[in-house]
Amino acid sequence: MAGIIQDWEPVVLRKKAPTSAARKDEKAVNAARRLGAEIETVRKAAAGTNKAAKSTVTLNTRKLDEDTENLAHEKVPSELKRAIMQGRMQKKLTQAQLGQMINEKPQVIQEYESGKAIPNQQIIAKLERALGVKLRGKK
């Protein structure tokens, strides 16, 4: 036991000094009032409000409000819908089988055939190759 050295000096653990938020809390303010210390209160201009939620009219929002043009996405033309459907029926394929052939989901084929899809030239090219039917350009 001769090799063990013990240090008997006391170790003092202290709490951190309070942060600025902790100094401003209600308990600290009340304690300072009881002691008679001076307390300064400052009201912030936008305290407790959500400035981001308040809409300020900017140049862009004004342009959007004044714009009367009716904008819509391009839809699949009815000729293309019919051509896809007829090509698929000639090959005796289901929408799911055709989708699998071109590595697309069956919903994509269904959207094209119902006319709800936004035309994508890559998908139309895949459909042309899979069905052996010309879908783009002059017939």
Tab-separated table of C-alpha atoms in Angstrom:
chain	number	residue	atom	x	y	z
A	1	MET	CA	0.000	0.000	0.000
A	2	ALA	CA	2.969	2.254	-0.077
A	3	GLY	CA	2.352	3.155	-3.769
A	4	ILE	CA	-1.125	4.687	-3.251
A	5	ILE	CA	-1.210	8.433	-2.685
A	6	GLN	CA	-4.424	10.060	-1.593
A	7	ASP	CA	-5.284	13.696	-2.188
A	8	TRP	CA	-7.489	15.029	0.595
A	9	GLU	CA	-7.855	18.587	-0.715
A	10	PRO	CA	-11.501	19.605	-1.001
A	11	VAL	CA	-13.018	19.883	-4.467
A	12	VAL	CA	-15.493	22.735	-4.881
A	13	LEU	CA	-18.217	22.297	-7.498
A	14	ARG	CA	-20.069	25.447	-8.517
A	15	LYS	CA	-23.087	25.983	-10.628
A	16	LYS	CA	-22.712	27.973	-13.805
A	17	ALA	CA	-23.593	31.635	-13.685
A	18	PRO	CA	-27.171	32.167	-14.789
A	19	THR	CA	-27.652	32.833	-18.488
A	20	SER	CA	-29.258	36.030	-19.704
A	21	ALA	CA	-32.550	34.198	-20.237
A	22	ALA	CA	-32.467	32.829	-16.697
A	23	ARG	CA	-31.732	36.293	-15.295
A	24	LYS	CA	-34.821	37.632	-17.009
A	25	ASP	CA	-37.246	34.998	-15.813
A	26	GLU	CA	-40.094	35.896	-13.498
A	27	LYS	CA	-38.533	34.445	-10.337
A	28	ALA	CA	-35.348	36.451	-10.801
A	29	VAL	CA	-37.295	39.654	-11.454
A	30	ASN	CA	-39.477	39.131	-8.367
A	31	ALA	CA	-36.420	38.432	-6.219
A	32	ALA	CA	-34.782	41.634	-7.470
A	33	ARG	CA	-37.982	43.584	-6.675
A	34	ARG	CA	-37.993	42.217	-3.119
A	35	LEU	CA	-34.410	43.348	-2.672
A	36	GLY	CA	-35.311	46.791	-3.974
A	37	ALA	CA	-33.006	46.631	-6.986
A	38	GLU	CA	-33.718	48.710	-10.062
A	39	ILE	CA	-35.480	46.774	-12.790
A	40	GLU	CA	-35.557	47.957	-16.365
A	41	THR	CA	-38.281	46.632	-18.626
A	42	VAL	CA	-38.104	47.098	-22.370
A	43	ARG	CA	-40.894	46.176	-24.755
A	44	LYS	CA	-39.640	44.785	-28.038
A	45	ALA	CA	-41.322	46.145	-31.162
A	46	ALA	CA	-42.527	42.812	-32.552
A	47	ALA	CA	-42.577	40.762	-29.375
A	48	GLY	CA	-44.999	37.877	-29.414
A	49	THR	CA	-45.877	38.262	-33.063
A	50	ASN	CA	-45.057	36.125	-36.016
A	51	LYS	CA	-43.682	38.547	-38.565
A	52	ALA	CA	-43.351	35.842	-41.192
A	53	ALA	CA	-47.085	35.149	-41.036
A	54	LYS	CA	-47.965	38.741	-41.783
A	55	SER	CA	-48.066	39.228	-45.506
A	56	THR	CA	-46.432	42.317	-46.816
A	57	VAL	CA	-47.386	43.254	-50.332
A	58	THR	CA	-44.275	42.999	-52.430
A	59	LEU	CA	-43.755	43.566	-56.111
A	60	ASN	CA	-44.098	39.855	-56.900
A	61	THR	CA	-47.319	39.346	-54.962
A	62	ARG	CA	-48.811	42.413	-56.607
A	63	LYS	CA	-47.902	41.019	-60.044
A	64	LEU	CA	-49.487	37.680	-59.146
A	65	ASP	CA	-52.652	39.380	-57.921
A	66	GLU	CA	-52.935	41.488	-61.076
A	67	ASP	CA	-52.245	38.536	-63.369
A	68	THR	CA	-55.484	37.336	-64.904
A	69	GLU	CA	-53.981	34.702	-67.199
A	70	ASN	CA	-55.350	31.237	-66.564
A	71	LEU	CA	-52.359	28.890	-66.334
A	72	ALA	CA	-52.694	25.122	-66.671
A	73	HIS	CA	-50.389	22.183	-67.299
A	74	GLU	CA	-50.303	20.620	-70.716
A	75	LYS	CA	-52.420	17.473	-70.866
A	76	VAL	CA	-52.176	14.384	-73.042
A	77	PRO	CA	-54.049	14.999	-76.344
A	78	SER	CA	-57.011	12.732	-77.056
A	79	GLU	CA	-55.326	11.345	-80.221
A	80	LEU	CA	-52.343	10.202	-78.131
A	81	LYS	CA	-54.637	8.630	-75.521
A	82	ARG	CA	-56.459	6.640	-78.200
A	83	ALA	CA	-53.234	5.614	-79.950
A	84	ILE	CA	-51.709	4.285	-76.698
A	85	MET	CA	-54.892	2.409	-75.831
A	86	GLN	CA	-55.251	0.888	-79.314
A	87	GLY	CA	-51.566	-0.107	-79.444
A	88	ARG	CA	-51.830	-1.761	-76.051
A	89	MET	CA	-55.026	-3.608	-77.036
A	90	GLN	CA	-53.460	-4.837	-80.302
A	91	LYS	CA	-50.562	-6.342	-78.338
A	92	LYS	CA	-53.101	-7.756	-75.823
A	93	LEU	CA	-51.330	-6.143	-72.856
A	94	THR	CA	-52.725	-4.861	-69.582
A	95	GLN	CA	-51.727	-1.447	-68.266
A	96	ALA	CA	-49.585	-3.172	-65.630
A	97	GLN	CA	-47.806	-5.339	-68.242
A	98	LEU	CA	-47.127	-2.331	-70.473
A	99	GLY	CA	-45.851	-0.368	-67.480
A	100	GLN	CA	-43.502	-3.214	-66.610
A	101	MET	CA	-42.231	-3.390	-70.205
A	102	ILE	CA	-41.216	0.280	-70.183
A	103	ASN	CA	-40.082	0.287	-66.526
A	104	GLU	CA	-42.836	2.629	-65.366
A	105	LYS	CA	-45.598	2.202	-62.805
A	106	PRO	CA	-49.029	1.048	-64.036
A	107	GLN	CA	-50.423	4.362	-62.740
A	108	VAL	CA	-48.327	6.188	-65.361
A	109	ILE	CA	-49.983	4.198	-68.171
A	110	GLN	CA	-53.394	4.758	-66.602
A	111	GLU	CA	-52.745	8.532	-66.394
A	112	TYR	CA	-51.670	8.677	-70.052
A	113	GLU	CA	-54.716	6.717	-71.204
A	114	SER	CA	-57.084	8.852	-69.120
A	115	GLY	CA	-55.410	12.080	-70.272
A	116	LYS	CA	-54.393	13.260	-66.809
A	117	ALA	CA	-50.630	12.912	-67.286
A	118	ILE	CA	-48.313	15.773	-68.206
A	119	PRO	CA	-46.717	14.617	-71.477
A	120	ASN	CA	-43.118	13.459	-71.091
A	121	GLN	CA	-41.238	12.825	-74.334
A	122	GLN	CA	-39.069	10.098	-72.777
A	123	ILE	CA	-42.079	8.088	-71.639
A	124	ILE	CA	-43.794	8.592	-75.008
A	125	ALA	CA	-40.630	7.309	-76.741
A	126	LYS	CA	-40.627	4.213	-74.487
A	127	LEU	CA	-44.294	3.624	-75.329
A	128	GLU	CA	-43.555	3.923	-79.067
A	129	ARG	CA	-40.803	1.300	-78.816
A	130	ALA	CA	-42.848	-1.078	-76.660
A	131	LEU	CA	-46.040	-0.822	-78.736
A	132	GLY	CA	-44.414	-0.492	-82.163
A	133	VAL	CA	-46.691	2.487	-82.903
A	134	LYS	CA	-45.714	6.028	-83.872
A	135	LEU	CA	-47.162	8.356	-81.213
A	136	ARG	CA	-45.275	11.590	-81.912
A	137	GLY	CA	-44.997	13.775	-84.969
A	138	LYS	CA	-46.906	13.534	-88.241
A	139	LYS	CA	-48.693	10.267	-88.929
